[in-house]
PDB file of C-alpha atoms in Angstrom:
ATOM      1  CA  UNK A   1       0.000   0.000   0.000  1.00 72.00           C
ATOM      2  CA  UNK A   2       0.893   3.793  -0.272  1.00 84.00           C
ATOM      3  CA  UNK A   3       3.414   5.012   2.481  1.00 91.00           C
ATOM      4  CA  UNK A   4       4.361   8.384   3.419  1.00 95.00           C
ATOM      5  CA  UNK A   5       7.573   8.747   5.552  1.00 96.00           C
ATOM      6  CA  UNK A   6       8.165  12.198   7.764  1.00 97.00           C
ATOM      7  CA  UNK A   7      11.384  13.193   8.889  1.00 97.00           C
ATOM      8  CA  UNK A   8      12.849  13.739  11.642  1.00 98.00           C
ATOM      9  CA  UNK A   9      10.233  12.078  14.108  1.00 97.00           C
ATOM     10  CA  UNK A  10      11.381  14.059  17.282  1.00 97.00           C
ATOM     11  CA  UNK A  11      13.304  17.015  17.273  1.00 98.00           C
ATOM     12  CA  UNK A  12      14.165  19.809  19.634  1.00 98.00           C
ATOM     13  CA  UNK A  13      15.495  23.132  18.743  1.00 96.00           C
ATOM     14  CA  UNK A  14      16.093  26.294  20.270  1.00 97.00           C
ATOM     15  CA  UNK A  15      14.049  29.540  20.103  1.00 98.00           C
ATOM     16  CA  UNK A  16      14.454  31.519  17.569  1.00 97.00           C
ATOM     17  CA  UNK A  17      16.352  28.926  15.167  1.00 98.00           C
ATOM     18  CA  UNK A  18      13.901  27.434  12.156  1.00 98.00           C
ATOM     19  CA  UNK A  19      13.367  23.455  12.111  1.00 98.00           C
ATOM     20  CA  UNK A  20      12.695  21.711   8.425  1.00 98.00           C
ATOM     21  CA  UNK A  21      10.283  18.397   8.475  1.00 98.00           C
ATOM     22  CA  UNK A  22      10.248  16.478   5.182  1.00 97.00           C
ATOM     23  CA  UNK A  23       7.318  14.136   4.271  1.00 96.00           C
ATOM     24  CA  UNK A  24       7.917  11.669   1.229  1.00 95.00           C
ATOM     25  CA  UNK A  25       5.265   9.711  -0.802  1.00 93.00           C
ATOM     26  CA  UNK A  26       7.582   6.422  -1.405  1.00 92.00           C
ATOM     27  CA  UNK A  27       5.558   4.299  -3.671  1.00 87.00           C
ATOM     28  CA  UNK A  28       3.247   7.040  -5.132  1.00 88.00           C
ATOM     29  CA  UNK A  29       3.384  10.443  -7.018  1.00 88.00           C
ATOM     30  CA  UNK A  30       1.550  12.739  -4.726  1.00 88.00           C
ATOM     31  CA  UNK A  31       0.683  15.767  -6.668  1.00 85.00           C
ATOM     32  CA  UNK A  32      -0.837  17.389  -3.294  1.00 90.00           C
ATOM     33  CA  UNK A  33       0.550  16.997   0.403  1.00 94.00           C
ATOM     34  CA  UNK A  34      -1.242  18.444   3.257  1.00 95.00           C
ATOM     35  CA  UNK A  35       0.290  20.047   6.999  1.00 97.00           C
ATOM     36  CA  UNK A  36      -1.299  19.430   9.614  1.00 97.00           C
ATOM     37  CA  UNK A  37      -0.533  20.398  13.480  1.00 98.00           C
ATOM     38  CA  UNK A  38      -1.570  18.087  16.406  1.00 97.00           C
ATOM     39  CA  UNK A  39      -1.807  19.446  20.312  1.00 96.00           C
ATOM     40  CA  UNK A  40      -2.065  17.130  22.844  1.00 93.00           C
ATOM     41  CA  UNK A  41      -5.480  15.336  23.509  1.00 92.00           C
ATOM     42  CA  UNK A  42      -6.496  17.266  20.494  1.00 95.00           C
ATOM     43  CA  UNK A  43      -7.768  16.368  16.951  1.00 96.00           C
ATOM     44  CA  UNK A  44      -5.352  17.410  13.737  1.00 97.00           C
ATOM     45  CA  UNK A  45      -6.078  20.728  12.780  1.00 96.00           C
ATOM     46  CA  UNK A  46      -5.244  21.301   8.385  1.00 96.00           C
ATOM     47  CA  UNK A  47      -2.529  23.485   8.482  1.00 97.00           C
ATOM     48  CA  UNK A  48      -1.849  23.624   4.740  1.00 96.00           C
ATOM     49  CA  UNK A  49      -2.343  22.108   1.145  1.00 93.00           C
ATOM     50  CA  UNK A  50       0.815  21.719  -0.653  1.00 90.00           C
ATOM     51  CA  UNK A  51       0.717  21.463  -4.394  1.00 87.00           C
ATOM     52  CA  UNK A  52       3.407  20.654  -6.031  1.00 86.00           C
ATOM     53  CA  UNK A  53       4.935  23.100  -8.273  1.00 84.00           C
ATOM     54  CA  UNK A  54       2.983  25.439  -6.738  1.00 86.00           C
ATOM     55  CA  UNK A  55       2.427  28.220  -3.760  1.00 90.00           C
ATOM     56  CA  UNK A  56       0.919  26.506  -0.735  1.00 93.00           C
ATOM     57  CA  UNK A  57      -2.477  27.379   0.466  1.00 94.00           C
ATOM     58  CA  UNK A  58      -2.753  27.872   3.896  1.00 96.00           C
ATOM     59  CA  UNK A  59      -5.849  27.491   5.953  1.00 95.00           C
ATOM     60  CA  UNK A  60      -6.726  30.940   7.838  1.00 94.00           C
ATOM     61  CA  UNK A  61      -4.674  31.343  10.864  1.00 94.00           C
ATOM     62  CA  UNK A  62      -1.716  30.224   9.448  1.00 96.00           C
ATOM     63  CA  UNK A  63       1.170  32.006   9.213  1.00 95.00           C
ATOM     64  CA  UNK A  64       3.055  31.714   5.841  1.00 94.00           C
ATOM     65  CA  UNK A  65       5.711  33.552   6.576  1.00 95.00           C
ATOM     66  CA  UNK A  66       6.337  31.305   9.649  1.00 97.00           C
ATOM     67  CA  UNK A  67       5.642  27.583   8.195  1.00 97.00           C
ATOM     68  CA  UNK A  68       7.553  27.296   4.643  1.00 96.00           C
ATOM     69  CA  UNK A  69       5.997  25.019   2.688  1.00 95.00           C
ATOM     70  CA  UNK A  70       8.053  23.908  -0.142  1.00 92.00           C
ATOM     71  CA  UNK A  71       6.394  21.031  -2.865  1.00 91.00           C
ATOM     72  CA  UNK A  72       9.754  20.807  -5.392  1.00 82.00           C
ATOM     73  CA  UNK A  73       8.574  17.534  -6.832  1.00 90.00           C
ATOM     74  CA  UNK A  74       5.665  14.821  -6.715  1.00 89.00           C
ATOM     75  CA  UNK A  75       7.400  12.841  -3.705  1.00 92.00           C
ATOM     76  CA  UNK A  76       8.974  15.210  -1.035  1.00 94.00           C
ATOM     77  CA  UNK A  77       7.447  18.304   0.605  1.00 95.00           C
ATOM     78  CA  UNK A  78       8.847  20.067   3.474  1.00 96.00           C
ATOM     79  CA  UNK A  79       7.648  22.482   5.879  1.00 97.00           C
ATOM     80  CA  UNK A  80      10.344  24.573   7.516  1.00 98.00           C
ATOM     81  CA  UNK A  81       9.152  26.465  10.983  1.00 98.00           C
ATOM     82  CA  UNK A  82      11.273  29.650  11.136  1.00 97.00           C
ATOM     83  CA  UNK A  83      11.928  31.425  14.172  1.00 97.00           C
ATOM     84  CA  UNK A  84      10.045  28.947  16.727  1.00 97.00           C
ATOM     85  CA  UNK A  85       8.701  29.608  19.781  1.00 97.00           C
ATOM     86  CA  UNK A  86       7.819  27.119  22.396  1.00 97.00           C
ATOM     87  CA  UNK A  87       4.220  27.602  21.302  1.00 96.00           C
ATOM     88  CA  UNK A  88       4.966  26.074  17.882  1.00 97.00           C
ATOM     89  CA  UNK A  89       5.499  22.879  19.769  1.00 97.00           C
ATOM     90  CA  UNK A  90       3.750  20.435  18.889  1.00 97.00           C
ATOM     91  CA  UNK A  91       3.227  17.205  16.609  1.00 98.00           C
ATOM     92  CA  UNK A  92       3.057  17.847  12.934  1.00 98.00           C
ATOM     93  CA  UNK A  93       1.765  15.505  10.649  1.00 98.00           C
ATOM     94  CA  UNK A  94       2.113  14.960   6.804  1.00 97.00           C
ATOM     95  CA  UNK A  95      -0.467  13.741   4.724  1.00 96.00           C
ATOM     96  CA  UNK A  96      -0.648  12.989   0.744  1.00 93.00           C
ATOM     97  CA  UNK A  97      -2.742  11.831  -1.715  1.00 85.00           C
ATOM     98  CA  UNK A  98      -1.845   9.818  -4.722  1.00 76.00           C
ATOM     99  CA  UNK A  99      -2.645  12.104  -8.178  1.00 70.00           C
ATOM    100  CA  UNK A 100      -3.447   8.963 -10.058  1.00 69.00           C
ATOM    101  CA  UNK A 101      -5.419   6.652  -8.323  1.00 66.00           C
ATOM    102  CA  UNK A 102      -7.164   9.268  -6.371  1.00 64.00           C
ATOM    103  CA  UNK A 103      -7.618   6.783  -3.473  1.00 62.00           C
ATOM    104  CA  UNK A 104      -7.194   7.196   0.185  1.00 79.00           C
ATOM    105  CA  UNK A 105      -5.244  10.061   2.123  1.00 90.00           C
ATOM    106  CA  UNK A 106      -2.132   8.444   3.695  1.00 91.00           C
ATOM    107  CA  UNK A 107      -0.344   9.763   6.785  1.00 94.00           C
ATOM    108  CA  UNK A 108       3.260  10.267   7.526  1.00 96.00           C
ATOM    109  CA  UNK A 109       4.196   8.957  11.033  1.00 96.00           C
ATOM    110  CA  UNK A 110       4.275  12.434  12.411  1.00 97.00           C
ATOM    111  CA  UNK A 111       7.427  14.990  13.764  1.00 98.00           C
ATOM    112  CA  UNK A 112       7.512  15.570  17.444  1.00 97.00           C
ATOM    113  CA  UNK A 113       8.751  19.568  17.768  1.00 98.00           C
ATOM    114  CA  UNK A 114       9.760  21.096  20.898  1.00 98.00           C
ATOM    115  CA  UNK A 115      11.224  24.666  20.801  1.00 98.00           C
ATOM    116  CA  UNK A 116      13.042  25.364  24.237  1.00 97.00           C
TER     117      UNK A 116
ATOM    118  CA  UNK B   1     -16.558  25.326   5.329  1.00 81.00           C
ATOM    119  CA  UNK B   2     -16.636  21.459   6.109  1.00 87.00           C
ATOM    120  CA  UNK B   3     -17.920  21.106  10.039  1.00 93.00           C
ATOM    121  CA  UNK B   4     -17.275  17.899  11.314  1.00 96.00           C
ATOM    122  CA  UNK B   5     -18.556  16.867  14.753  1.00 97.00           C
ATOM    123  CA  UNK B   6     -18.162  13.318  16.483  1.00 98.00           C
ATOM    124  CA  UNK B   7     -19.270  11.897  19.733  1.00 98.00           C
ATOM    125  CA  UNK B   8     -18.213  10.652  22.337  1.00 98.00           C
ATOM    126  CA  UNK B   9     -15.170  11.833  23.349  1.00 98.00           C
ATOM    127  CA  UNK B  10     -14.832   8.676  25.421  1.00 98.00           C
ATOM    128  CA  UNK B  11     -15.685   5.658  25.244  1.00 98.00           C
ATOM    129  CA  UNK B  12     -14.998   2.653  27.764  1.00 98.00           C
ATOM    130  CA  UNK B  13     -16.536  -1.236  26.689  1.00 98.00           C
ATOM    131  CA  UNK B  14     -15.218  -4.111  28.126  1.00 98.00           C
ATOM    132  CA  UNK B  15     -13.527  -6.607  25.941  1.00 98.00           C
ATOM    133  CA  UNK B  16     -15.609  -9.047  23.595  1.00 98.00           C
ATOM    134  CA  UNK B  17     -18.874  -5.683  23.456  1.00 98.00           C
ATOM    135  CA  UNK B  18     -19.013  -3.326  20.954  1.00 98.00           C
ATOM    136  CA  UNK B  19     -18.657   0.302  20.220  1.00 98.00           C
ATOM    137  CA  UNK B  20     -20.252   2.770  18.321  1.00 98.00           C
ATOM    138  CA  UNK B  21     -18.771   6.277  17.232  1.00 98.00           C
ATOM    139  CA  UNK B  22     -20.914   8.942  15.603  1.00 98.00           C
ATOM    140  CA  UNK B  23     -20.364  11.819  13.548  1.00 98.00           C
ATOM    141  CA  UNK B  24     -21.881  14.551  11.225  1.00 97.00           C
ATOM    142  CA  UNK B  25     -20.908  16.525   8.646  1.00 96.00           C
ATOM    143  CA  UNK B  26     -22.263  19.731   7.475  1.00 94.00           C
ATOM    144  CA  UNK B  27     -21.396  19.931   3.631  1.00 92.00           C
ATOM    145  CA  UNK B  28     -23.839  18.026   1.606  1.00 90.00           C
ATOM    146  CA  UNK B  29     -21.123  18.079  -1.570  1.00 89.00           C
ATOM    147  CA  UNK B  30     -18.670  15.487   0.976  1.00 91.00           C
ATOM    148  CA  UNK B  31     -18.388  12.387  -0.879  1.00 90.00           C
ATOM    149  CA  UNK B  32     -15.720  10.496   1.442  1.00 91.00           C
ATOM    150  CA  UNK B  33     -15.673   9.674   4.492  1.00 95.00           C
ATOM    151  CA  UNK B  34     -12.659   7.797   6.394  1.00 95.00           C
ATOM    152  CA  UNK B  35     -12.202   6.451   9.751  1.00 97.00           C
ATOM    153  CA  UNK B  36      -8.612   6.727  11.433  1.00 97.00           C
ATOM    154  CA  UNK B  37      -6.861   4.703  14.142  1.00 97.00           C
ATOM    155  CA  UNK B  38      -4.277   7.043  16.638  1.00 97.00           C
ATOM    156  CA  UNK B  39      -1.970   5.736  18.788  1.00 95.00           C
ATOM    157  CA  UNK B  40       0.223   7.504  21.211  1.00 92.00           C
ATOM    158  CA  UNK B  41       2.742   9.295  19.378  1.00 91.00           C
ATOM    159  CA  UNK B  42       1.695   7.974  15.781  1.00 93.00           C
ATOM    160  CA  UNK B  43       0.381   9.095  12.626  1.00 94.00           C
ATOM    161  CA  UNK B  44      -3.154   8.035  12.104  1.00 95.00           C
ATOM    162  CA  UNK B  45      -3.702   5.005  10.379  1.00 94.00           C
ATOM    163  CA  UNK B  46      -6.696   4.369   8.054  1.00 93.00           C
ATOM    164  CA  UNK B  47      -8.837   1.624   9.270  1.00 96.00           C
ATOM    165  CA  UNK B  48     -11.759   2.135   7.014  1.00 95.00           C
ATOM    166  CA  UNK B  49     -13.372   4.310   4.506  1.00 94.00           C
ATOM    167  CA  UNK B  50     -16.873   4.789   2.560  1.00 94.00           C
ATOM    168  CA  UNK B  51     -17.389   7.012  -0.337  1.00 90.00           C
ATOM    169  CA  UNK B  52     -21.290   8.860  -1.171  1.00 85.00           C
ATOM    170  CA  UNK B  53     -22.877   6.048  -3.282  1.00 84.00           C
ATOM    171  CA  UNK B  54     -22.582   3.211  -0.972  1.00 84.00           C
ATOM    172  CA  UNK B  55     -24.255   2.402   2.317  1.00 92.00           C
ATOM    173  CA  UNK B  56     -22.640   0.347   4.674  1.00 96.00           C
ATOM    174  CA  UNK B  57     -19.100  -0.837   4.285  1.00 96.00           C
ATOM    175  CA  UNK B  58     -17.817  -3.773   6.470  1.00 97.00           C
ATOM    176  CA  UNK B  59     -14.248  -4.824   6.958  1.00 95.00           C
ATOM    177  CA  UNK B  60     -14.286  -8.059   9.454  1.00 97.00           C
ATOM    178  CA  UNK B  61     -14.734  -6.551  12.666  1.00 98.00           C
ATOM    179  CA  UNK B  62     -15.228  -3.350  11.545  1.00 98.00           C
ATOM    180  CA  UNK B  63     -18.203  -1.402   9.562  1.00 98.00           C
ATOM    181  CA  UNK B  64     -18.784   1.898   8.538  1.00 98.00           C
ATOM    182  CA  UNK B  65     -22.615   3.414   8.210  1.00 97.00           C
ATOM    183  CA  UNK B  66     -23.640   6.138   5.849  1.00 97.00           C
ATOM    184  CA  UNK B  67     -26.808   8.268   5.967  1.00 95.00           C
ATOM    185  CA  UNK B  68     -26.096  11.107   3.868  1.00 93.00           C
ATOM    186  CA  UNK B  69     -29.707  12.616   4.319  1.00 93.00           C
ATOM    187  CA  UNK B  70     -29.180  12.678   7.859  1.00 95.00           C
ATOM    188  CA  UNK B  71     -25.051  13.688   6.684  1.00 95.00           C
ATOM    189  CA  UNK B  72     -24.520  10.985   9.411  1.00 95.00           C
ATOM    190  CA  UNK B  73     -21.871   8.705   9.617  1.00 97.00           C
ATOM    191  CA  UNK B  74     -20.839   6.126  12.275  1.00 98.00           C
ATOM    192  CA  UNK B  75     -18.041   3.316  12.787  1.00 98.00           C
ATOM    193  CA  UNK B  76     -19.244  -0.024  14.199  1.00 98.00           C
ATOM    194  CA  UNK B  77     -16.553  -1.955  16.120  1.00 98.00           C
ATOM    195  CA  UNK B  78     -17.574  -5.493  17.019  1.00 98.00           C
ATOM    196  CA  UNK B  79     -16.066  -8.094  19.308  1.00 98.00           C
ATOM    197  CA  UNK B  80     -13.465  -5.092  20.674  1.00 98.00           C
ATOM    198  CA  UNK B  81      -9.809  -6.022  22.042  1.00 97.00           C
ATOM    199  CA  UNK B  82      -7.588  -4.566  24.387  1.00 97.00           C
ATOM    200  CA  UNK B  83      -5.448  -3.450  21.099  1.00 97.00           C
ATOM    201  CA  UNK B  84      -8.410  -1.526  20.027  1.00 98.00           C
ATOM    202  CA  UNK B  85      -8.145   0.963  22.536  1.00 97.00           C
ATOM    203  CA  UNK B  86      -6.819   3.929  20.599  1.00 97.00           C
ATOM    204  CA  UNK B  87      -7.876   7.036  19.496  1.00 98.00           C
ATOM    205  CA  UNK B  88     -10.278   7.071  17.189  1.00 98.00           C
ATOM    206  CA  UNK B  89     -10.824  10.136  14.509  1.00 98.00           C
ATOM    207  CA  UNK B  90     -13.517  10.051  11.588  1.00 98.00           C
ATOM    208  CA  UNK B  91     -12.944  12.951   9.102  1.00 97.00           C
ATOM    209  CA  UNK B  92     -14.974  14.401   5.510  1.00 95.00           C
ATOM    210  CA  UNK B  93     -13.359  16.324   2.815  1.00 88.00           C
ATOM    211  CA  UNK B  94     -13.149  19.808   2.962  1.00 81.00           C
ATOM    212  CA  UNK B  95     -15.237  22.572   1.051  1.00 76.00           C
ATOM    213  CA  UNK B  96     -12.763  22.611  -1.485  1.00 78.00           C
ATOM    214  CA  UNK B  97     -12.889  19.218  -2.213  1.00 77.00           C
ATOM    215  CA  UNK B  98      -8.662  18.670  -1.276  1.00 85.00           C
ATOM    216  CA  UNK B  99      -7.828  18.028   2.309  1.00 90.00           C
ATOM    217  CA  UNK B 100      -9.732  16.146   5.073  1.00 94.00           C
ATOM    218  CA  UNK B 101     -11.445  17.571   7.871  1.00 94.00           C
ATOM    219  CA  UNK B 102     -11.328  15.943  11.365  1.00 96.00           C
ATOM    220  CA  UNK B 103     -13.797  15.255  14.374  1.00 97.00           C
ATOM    221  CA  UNK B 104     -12.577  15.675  17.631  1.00 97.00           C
ATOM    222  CA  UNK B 105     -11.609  11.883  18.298  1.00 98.00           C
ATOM    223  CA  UNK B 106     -12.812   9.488  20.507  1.00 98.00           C
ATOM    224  CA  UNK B 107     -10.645   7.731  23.104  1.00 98.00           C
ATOM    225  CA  UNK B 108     -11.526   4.409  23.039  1.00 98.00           C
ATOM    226  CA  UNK B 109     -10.687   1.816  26.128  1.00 98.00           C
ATOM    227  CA  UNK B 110     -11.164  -1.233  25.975  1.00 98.00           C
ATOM    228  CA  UNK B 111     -10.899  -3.732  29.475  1.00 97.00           C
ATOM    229  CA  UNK B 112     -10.383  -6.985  29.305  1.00 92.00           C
TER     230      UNK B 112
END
């Protein structure tokens, strides 16, 4: 079946210093990825669609000057947090779809930030 | 845009019962509808799905309902397990027809 792989799956970082997460599509062209942030005990909350080749569309709320979205080709995306905070902790989470079959939206297995 | 709302937020069954988890949707253009499987520290993982024209879908111990006059959609676990306790999300596609949409989730325990 389709798998998405995120990278790193933890990382800390320092305040003020920008953190890149990469989510691949490994057996799939995935002509759209989608961002989406994760507090604790809560539900995923659609940060961004990715497109690839194309500006990102961010979902109202979002800063884009903050989370870099960057779809270069039809298997990686990356979202790069600049500047963090210790509010932009949190537990991001990568999703894509594949352009041909249409089918199912497949996860990464998620990025574990903390900014201290 | 796409409103989705599920209930309960917890749910508690002892091993071998079922459970039920309910949500609703709010745009009548949604035409698919997964179910996702959360555990501690994990991506979600797809468990089941049901697209517009269909029903009922059933996957073993696992079925999903589909009322989309009501825009009502619930997951039916049968015979639960300990391993079933998880979180639980369902979700609907957006207004834009792209990206999915998520309930709240629904912590599911299951005693054995």
């Amino acid at each position: 079946g389709a798998v998405v792989s995120q990278h790193p799956s933890w990382v800390i970082c320092k305040s003020g210093t920008s953190v890149k997460i990469e989510c691949r599509s490994l057996d799939f062209q995935a002509t759209t990825m989608f961002w989406y942030r994760q507090f604790p005990k809560q539900s995923l909350m659609l940060m961004a669609t990715s497109n690839e080749g194309s500006k990102a569309t961010y979902e109202q709320g979002v800063e884009k000057d903050k989370f870099l979205i960057n779809h270069a080709s039809l298997t990686l995306s990356t979202l790069t947090v600049t500047s963090a905070h210790p509010e932009d902790s949190s537990f991001y989470i990568c999703s894509a779809r594949d352009g041909v079959t249409r089918d199912g939206y497949t996860f990464g297995s998620g990025t574990r930030l903390t900014v201290v | 845009g796409e409103n989705v709302e599920q209930h309960p937020s917890t749910l508690s069954v002892q091993e071998g019962d079922s459970a039920v988890i309910k949500c609703t949707y709010s745009d009548s253009a949604s035409n698919y509808f997964p179910w996702y499987k959360q555990e501690l520290g994990k991506g979600p993982q797809l468990i089941i799905d049901i697209r517009s024209n269909v029903g009922e879908k059933k996957d073993q111990r696992i079925a999903v309902t589909l009322n989309k006059t009501a825009k009502h959609f619930s997951l039916h676990i049968t015979e639960t397990q300990p391993e079933d306790s998880a979180v639980y999300f369902c979700a609907a596609i957006n207004q834009a027809g792209t990206a999915l949409i998520f309930g709240k989730g629904t912590t599911l325990s299951v005693s054995s």
